[in-house]
CSV table of N, CA and C in Angstrom, one decimal:
chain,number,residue,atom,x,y,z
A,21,UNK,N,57.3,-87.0,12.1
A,21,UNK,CA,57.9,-86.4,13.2
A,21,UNK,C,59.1,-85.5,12.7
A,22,UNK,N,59.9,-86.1,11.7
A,22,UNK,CA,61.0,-85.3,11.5
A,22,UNK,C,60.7,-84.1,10.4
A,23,UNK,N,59.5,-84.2,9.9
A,23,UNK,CA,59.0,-82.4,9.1
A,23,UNK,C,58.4,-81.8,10.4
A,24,UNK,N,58.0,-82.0,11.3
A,24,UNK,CA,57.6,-81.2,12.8
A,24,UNK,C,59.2,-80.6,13.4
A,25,UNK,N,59.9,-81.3,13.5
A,25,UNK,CA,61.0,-81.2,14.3
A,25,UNK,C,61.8,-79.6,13.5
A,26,UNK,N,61.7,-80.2,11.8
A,26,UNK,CA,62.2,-79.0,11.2
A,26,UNK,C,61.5,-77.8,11.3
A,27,UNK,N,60.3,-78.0,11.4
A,27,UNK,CA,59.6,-76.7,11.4
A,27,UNK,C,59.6,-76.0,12.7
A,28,UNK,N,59.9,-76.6,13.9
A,28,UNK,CA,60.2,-75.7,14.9
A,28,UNK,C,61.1,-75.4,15.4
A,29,UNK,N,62.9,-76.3,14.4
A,29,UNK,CA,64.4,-75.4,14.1
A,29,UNK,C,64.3,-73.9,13.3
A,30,UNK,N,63.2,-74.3,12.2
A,30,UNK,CA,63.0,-73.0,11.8
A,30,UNK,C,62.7,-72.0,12.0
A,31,UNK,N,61.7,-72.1,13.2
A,31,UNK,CA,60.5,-71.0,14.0
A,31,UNK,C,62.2,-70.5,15.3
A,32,UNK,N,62.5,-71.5,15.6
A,32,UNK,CA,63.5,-71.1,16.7
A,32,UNK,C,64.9,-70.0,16.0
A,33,UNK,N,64.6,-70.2,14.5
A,33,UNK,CA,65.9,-69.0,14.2
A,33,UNK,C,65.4,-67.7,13.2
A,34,UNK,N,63.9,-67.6,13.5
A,34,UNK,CA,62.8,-66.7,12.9
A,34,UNK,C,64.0,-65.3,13.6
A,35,UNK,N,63.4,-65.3,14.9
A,35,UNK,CA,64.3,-64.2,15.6
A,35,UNK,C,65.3,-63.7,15.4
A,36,UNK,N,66.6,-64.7,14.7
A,36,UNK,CA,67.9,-64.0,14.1
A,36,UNK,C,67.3,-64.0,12.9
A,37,UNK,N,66.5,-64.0,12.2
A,37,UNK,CA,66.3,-63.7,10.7
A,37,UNK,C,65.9,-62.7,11.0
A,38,UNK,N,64.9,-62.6,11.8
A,38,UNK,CA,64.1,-60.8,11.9
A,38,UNK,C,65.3,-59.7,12.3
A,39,UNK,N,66.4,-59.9,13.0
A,39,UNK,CA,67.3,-59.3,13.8
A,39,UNK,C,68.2,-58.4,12.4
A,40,UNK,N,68.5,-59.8,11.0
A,40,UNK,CA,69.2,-59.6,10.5
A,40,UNK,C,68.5,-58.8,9.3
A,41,UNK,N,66.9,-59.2,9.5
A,41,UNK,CA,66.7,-58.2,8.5
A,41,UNK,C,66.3,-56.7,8.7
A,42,UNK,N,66.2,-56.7,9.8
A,42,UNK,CA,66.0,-55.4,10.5
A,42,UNK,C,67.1,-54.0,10.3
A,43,UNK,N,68.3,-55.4,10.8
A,43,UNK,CA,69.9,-54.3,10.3
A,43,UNK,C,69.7,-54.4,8.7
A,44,UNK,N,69.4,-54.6,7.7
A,44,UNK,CA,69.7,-54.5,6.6
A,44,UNK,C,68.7,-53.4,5.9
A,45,UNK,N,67.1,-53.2,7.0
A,45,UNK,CA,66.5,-52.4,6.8
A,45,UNK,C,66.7,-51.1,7.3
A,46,UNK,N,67.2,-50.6,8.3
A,46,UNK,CA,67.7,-49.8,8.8
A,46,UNK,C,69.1,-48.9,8.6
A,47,UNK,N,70.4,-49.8,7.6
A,47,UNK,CA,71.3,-49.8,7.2
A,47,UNK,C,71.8,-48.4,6.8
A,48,UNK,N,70.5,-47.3,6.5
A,48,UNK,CA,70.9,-45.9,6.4
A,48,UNK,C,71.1,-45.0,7.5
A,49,UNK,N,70.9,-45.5,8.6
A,49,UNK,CA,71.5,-44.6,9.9
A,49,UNK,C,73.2,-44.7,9.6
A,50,UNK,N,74.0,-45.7,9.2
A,50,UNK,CA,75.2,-46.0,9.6
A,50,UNK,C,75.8,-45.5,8.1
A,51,UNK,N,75.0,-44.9,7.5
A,51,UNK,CA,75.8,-44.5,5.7
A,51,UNK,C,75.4,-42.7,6.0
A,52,UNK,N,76.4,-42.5,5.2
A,52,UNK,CA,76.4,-40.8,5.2
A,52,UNK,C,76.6,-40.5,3.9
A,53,UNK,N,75.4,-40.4,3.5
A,53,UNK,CA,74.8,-40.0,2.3
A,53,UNK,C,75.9,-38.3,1.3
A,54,UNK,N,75.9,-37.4,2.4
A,54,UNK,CA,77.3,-36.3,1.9
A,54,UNK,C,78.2,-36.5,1.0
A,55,UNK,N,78.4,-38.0,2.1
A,55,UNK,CA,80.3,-38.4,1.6
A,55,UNK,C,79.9,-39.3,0.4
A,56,UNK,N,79.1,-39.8,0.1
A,56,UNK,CA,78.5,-40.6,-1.1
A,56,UNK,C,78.5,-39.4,-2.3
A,57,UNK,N,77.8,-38.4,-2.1
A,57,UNK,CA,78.0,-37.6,-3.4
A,57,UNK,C,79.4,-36.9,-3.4
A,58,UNK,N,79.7,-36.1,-1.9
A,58,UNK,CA,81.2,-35.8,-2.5
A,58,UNK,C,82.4,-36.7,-2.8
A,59,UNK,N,82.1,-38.3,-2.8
A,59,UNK,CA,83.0,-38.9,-3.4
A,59,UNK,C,83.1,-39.0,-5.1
A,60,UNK,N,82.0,-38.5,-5.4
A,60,UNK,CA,82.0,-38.9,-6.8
A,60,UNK,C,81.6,-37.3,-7.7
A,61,UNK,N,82.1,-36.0,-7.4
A,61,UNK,CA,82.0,-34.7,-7.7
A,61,UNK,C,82.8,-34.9,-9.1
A,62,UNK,N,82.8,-34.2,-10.0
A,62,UNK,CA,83.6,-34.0,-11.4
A,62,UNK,C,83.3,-31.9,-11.4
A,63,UNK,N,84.4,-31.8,-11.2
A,63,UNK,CA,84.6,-30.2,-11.5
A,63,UNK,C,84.7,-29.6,-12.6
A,64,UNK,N,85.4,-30.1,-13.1
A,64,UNK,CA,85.6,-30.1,-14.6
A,64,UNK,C,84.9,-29.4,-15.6
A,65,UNK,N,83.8,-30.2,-15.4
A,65,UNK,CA,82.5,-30.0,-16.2
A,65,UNK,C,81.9,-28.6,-16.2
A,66,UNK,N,81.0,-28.2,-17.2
A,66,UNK,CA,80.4,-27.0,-16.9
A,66,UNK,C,79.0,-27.3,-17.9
A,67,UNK,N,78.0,-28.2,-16.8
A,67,UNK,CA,77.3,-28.3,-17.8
A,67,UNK,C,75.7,-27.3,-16.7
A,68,UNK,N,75.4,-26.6,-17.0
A,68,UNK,CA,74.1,-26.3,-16.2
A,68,UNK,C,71.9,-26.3,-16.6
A,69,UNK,N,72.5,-27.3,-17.5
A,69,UNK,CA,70.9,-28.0,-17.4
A,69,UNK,C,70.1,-28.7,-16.9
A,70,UNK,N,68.9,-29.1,-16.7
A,70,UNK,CA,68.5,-30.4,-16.0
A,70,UNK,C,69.3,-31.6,-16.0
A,71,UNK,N,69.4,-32.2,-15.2
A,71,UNK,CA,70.1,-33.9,-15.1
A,71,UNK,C,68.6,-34.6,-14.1
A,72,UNK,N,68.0,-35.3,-15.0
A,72,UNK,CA,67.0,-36.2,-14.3
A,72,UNK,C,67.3,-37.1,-14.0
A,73,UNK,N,67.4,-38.3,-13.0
A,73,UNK,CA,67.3,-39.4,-12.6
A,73,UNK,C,65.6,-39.6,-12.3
A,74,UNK,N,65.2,-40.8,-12.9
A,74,UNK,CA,64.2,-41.2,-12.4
A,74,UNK,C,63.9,-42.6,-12.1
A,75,UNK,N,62.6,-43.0,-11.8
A,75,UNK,CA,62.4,-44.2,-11.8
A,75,UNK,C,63.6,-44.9,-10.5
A,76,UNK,N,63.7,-44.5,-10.0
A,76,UNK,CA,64.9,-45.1,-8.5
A,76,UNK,C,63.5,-45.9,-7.8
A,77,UNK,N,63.5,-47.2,-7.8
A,77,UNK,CA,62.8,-47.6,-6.9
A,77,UNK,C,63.5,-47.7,-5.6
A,78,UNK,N,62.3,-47.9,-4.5
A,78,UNK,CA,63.1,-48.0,-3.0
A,78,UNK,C,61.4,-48.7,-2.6
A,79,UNK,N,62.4,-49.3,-1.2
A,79,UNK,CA,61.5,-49.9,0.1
A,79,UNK,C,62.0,-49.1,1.1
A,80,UNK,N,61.2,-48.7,1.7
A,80,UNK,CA,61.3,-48.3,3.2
A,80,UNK,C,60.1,-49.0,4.0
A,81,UNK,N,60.4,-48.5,5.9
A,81,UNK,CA,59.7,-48.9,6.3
A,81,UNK,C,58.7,-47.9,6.9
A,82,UNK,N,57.6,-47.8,7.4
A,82,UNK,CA,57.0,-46.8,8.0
A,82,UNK,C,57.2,-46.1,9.2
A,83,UNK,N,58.0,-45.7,9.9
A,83,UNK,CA,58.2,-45.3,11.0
A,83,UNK,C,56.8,-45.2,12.4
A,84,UNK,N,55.5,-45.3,11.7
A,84,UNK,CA,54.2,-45.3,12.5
A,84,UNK,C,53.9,-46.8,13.2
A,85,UNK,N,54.1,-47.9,11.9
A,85,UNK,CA,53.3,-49.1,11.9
A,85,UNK,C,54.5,-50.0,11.8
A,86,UNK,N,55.8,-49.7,11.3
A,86,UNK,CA,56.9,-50.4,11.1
A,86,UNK,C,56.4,-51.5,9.6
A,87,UNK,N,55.6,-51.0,9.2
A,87,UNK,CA,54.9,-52.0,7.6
A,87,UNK,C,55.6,-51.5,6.5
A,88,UNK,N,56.2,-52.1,5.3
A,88,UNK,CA,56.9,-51.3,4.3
A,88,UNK,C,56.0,-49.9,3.6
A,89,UNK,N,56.6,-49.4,2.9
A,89,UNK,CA,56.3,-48.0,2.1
A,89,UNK,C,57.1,-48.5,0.8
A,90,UNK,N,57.0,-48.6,-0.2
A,90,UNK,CA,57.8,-48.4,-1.6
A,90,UNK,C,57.3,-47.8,-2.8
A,91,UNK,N,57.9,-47.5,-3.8
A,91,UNK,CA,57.7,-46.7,-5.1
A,91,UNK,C,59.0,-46.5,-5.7
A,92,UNK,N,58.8,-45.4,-6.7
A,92,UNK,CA,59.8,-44.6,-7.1
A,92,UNK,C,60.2,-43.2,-6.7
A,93,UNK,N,61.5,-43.2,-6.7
A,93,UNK,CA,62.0,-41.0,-6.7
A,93,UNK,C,62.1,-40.7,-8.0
A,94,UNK,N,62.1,-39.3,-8.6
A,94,UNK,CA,62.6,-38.9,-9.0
A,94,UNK,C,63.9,-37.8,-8.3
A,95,UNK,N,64.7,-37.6,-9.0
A,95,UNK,CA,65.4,-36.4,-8.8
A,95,UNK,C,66.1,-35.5,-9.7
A,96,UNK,N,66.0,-34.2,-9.8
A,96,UNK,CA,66.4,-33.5,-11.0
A,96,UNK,C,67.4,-32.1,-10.0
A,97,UNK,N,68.4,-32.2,-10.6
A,97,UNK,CA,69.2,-30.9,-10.5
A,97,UNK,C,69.9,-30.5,-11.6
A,98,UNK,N,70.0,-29.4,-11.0
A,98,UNK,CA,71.0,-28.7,-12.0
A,98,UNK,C,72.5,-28.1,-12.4
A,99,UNK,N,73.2,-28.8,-12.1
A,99,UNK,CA,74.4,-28.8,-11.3
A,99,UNK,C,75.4,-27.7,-11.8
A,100,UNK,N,76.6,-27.2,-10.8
A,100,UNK,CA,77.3,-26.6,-11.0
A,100,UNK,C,78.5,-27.7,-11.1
A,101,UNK,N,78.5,-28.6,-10.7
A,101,UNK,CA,79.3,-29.7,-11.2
A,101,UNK,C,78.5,-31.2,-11.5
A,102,UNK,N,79.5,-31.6,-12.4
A,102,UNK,CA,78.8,-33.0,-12.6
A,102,UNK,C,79.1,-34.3,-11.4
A,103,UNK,N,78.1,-35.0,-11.1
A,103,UNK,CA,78.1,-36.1,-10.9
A,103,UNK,C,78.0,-37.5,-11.2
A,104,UNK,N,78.8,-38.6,-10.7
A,104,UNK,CA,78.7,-39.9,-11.2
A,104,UNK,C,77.0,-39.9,-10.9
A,105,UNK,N,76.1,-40.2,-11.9
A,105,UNK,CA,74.8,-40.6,-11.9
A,105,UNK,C,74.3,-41.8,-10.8
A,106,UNK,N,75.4,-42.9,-10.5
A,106,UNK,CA,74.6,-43.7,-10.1
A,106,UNK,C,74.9,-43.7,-8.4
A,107,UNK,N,75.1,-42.3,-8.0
A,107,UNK,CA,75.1,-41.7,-6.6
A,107,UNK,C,74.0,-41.0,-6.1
A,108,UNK,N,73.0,-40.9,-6.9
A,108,UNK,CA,71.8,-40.2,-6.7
A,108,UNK,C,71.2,-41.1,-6.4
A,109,UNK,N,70.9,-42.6,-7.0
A,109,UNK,CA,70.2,-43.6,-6.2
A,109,UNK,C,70.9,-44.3,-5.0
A,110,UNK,N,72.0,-44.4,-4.6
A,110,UNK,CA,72.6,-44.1,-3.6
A,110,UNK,C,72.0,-43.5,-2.5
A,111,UNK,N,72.0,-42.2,-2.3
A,111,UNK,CA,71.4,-41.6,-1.0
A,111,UNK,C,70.2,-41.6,-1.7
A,112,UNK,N,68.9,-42.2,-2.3
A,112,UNK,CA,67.7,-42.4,-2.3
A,112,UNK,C,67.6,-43.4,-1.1
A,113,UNK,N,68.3,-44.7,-1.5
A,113,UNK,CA,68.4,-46.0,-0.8
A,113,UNK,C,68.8,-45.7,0.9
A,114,UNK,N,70.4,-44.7,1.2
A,114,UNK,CA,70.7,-44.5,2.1
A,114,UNK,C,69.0,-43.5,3.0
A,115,UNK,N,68.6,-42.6,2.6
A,115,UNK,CA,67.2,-42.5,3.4
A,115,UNK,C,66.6,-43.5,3.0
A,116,UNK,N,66.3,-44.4,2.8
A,116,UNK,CA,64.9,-45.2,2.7
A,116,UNK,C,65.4,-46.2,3.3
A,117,UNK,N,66.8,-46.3,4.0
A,117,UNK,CA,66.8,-47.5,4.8
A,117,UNK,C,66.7,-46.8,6.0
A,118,UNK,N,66.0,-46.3,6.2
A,118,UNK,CA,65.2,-45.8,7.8
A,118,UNK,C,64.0,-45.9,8.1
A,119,UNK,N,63.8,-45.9,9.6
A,119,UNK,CA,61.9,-45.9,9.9
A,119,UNK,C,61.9,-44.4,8.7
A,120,UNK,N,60.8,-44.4,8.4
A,120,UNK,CA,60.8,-43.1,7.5
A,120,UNK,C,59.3,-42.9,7.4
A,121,UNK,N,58.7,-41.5,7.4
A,121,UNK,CA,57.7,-41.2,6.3
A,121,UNK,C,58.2,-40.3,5.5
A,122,UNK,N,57.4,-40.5,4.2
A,122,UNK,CA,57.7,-40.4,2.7
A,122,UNK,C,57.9,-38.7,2.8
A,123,UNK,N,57.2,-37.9,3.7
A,123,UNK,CA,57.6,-36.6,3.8
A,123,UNK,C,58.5,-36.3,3.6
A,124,UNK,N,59.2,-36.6,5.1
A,124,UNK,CA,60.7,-36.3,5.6
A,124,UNK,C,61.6,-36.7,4.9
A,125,UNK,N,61.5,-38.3,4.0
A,125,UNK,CA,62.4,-38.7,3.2
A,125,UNK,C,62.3,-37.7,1.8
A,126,UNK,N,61.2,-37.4,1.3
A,126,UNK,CA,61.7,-36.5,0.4
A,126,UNK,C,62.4,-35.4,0.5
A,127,UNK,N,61.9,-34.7,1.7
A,127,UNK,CA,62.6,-32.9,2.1
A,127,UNK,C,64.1,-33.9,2.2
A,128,UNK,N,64.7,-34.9,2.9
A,128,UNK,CA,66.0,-35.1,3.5
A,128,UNK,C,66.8,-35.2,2.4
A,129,UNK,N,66.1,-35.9,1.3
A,129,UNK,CA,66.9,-36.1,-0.6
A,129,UNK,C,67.7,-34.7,-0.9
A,130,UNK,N,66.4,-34.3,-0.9
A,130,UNK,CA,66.1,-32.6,-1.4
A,130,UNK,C,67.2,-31.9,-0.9
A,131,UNK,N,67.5,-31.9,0.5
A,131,UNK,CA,68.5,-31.0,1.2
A,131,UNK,C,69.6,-31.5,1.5
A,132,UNK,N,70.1,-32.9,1.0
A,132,UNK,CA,71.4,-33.6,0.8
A,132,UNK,C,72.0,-33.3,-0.2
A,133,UNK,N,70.9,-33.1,-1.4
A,133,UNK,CA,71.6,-33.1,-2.9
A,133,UNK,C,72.0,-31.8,-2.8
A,134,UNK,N,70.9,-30.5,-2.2
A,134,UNK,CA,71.8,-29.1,-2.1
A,134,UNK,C,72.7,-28.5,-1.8
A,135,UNK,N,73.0,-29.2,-0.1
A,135,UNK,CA,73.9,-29.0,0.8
A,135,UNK,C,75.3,-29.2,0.1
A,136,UNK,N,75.0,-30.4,-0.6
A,136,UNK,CA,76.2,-31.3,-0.7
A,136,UNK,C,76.7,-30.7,-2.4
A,137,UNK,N,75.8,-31.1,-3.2
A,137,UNK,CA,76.7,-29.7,-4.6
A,137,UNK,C,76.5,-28.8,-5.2
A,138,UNK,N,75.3,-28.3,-4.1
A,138,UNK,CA,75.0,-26.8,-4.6
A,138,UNK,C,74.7,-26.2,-5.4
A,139,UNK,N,73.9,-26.5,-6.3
A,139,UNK,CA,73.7,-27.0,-7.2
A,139,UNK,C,72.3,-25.7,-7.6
A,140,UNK,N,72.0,-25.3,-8.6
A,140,UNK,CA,71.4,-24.3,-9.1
A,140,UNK,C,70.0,-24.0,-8.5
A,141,UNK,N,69.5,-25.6,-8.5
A,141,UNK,CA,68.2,-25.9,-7.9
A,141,UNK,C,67.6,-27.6,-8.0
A,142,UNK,N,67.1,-28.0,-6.6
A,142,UNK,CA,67.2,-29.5,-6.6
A,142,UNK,C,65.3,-29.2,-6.6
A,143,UNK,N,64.7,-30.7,-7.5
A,143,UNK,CA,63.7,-30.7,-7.6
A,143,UNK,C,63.1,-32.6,-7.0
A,144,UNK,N,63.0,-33.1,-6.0
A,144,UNK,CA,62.6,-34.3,-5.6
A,144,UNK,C,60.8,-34.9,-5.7
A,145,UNK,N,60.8,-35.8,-6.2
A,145,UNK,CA,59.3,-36.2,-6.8
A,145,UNK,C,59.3,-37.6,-5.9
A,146,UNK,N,58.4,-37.6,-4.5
A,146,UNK,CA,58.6,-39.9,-4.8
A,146,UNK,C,57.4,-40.2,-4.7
A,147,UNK,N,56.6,-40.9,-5.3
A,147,UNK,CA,55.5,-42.1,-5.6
A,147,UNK,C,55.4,-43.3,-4.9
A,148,UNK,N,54.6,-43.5,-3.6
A,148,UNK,CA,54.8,-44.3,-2.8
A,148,UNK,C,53.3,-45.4,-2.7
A,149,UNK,N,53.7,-46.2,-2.6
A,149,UNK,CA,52.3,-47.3,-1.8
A,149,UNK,C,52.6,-47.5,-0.9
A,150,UNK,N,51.8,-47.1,0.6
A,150,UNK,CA,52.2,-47.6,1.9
A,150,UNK,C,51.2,-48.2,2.5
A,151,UNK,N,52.3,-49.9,3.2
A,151,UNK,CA,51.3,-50.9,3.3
A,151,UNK,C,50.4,-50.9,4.7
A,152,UNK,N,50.6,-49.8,5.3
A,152,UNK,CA,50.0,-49.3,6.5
A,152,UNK,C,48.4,-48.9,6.1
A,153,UNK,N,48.3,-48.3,4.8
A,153,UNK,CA,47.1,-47.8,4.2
A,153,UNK,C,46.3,-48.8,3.5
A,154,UNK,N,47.7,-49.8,2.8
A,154,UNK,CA,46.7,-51.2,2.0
A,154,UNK,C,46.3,-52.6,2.9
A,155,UNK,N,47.1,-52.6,4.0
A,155,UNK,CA,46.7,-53.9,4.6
A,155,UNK,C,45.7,-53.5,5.9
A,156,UNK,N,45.8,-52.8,6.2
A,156,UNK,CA,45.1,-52.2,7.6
A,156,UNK,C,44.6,-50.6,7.4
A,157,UNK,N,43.8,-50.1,8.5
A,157,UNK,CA,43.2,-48.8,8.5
A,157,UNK,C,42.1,-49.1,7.1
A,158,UNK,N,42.5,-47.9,6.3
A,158,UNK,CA,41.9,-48.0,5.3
A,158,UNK,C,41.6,-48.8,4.5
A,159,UNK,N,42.1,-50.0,4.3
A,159,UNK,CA,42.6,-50.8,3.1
A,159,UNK,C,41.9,-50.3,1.8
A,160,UNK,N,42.9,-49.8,1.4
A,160,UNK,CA,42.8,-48.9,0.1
A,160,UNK,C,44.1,-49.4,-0.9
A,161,UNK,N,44.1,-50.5,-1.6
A,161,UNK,CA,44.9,-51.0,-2.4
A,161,UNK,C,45.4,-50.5,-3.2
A,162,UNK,N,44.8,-49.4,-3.8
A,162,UNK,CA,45.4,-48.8,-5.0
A,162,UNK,C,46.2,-47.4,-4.9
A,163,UNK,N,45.9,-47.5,-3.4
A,163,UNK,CA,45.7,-45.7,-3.0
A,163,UNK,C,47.9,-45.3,-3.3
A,164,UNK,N,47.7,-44.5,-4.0
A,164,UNK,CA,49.6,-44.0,-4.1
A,164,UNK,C,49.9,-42.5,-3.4
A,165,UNK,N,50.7,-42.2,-2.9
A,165,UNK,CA,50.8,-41.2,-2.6
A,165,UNK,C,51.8,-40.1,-3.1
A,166,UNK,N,52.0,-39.1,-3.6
A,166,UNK,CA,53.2,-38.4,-4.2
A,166,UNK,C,53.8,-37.1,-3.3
A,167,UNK,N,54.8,-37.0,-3.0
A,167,UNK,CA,55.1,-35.8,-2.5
A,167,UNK,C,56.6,-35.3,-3.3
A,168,UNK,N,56.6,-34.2,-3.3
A,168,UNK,CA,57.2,-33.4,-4.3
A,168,UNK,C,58.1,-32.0,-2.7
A,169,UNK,N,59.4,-31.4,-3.5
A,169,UNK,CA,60.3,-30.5,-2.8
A,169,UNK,C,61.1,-30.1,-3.6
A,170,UNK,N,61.5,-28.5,-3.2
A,170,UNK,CA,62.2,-28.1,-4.2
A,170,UNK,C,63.1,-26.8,-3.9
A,171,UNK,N,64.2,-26.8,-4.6
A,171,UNK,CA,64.9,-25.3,-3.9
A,171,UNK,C,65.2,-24.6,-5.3
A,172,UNK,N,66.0,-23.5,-5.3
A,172,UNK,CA,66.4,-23.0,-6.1
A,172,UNK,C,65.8,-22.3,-7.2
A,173,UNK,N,65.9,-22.5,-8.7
A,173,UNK,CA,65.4,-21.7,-9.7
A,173,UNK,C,63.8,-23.1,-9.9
A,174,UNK,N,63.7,-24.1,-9.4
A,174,UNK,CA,62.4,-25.0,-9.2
A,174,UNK,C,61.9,-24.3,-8.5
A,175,UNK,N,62.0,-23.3,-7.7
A,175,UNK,CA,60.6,-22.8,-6.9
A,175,UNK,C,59.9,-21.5,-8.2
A,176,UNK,N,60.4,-22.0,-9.1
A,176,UNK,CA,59.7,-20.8,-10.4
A,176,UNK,C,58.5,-21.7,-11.1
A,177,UNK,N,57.6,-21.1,-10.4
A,177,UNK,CA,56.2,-22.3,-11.7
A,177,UNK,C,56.6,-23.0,-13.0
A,178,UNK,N,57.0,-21.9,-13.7
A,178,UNK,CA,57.7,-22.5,-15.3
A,178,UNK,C,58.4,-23.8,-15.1
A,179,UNK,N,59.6,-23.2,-14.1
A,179,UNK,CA,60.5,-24.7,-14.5
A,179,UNK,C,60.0,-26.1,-13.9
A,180,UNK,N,59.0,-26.1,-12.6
A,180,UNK,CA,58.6,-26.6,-12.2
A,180,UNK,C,57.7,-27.3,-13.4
A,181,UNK,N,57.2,-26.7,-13.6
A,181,UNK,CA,56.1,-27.1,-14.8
A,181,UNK,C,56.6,-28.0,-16.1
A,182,UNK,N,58.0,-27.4,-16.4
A,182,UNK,CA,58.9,-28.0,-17.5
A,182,UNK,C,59.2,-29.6,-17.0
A,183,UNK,N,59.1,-29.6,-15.7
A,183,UNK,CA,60.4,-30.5,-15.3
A,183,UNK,C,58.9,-31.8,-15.3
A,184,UNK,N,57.8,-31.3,-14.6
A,184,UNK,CA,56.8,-32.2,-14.4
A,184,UNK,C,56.1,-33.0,-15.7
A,185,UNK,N,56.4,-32.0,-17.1
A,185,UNK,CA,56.2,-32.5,-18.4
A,185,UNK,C,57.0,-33.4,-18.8
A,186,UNK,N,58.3,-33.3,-18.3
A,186,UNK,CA,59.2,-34.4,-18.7
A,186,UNK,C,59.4,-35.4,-18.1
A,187,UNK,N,58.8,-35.8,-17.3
A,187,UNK,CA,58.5,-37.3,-16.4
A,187,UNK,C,57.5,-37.8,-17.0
A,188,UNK,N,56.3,-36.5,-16.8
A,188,UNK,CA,55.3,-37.3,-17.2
A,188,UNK,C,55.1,-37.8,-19.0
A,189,UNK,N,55.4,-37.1,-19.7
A,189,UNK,CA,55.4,-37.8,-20.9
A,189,UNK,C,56.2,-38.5,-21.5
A,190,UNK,N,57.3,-38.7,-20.8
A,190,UNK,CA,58.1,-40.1,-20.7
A,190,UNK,C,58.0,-41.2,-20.3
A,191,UNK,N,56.7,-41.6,-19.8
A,191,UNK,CA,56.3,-42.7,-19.1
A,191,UNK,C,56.0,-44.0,-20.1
């Protein structure tokens, strides 16, 4: 009787666990991704080559089915000023703690990092599994999705092309 009793203390505080994980999934409405990179600008600098970040994993949730989405981003710019590096995974996290699809969260990376330092040209890559597609509808386990965005001197095939060789044969 008394492992019955616990297991329906537990079921009766399911609801504040879902409550609390919901705020922790959601947590990017209430962060402003801007002030995250212009807190950490370095002027100073004058460096204007690629700067890649990769491999940023994230969870998000699906905005359709409410079921997780996760993978990796990439992100590459070119800056007119340097950045503390570990602000780019930063507003990865601050979008992906939203209902989100992987679309929108990419273009929204993409046009934060420009907005915000202006940067020569921003190139965003994310690689997703969404569990909307593996557990239900399709159930297609393996199936990944990629969506790619880009501003600046990346809308030139070359560099585009440069930048996609150096992810990929770094793997």
């Amino acid at each position: 009787m008394l492992g019955e009793d616990a297991g329906r203390e537990g079921l009766l505080k399911t609801p504040e666990r879902v409550a609390k994980a919901m705020q922790f999934l959601t947590k990017g409405y209430h962060e402003d991704p801007e002030a995250v990179l212009r807190s950490a600008m370095f002027q100073e600098e004058d460096y204007k080559q690629m700067v890649i970040v990769r491999d940023i994993d994230f969870f998000s949730l699906c905005e359709h089915h409410m079921l997780p989405f996760f993978g990796k981003a990439t992100c590459l710019y070119s800056p007119r000023n340097i950045l503390r590096l570990s602000k780019i995974p930063r507003v990865v996290d601050i979008f992906a703690r939203r209902l989100q699809i992987q679309e929108r969260m990419t273009m929204q990376i993409k046009d934060c990092i420009q907005r915000t330092l202006d940067p020569l040209g921003v190139m965003v890559v994310i690689e997703a599994q969404h569990m909307c597609m593996q557990m239900r509808g399709v159930e297609k386990q393996n199936s990944l999705t990629t969506t790619s965005d880009f501003t600046g001197f990346f809308q030139q095939a070359k560099t585009r092309e440069e930048f996609m060789n150096l992810i990929k044969h770094n793997r």
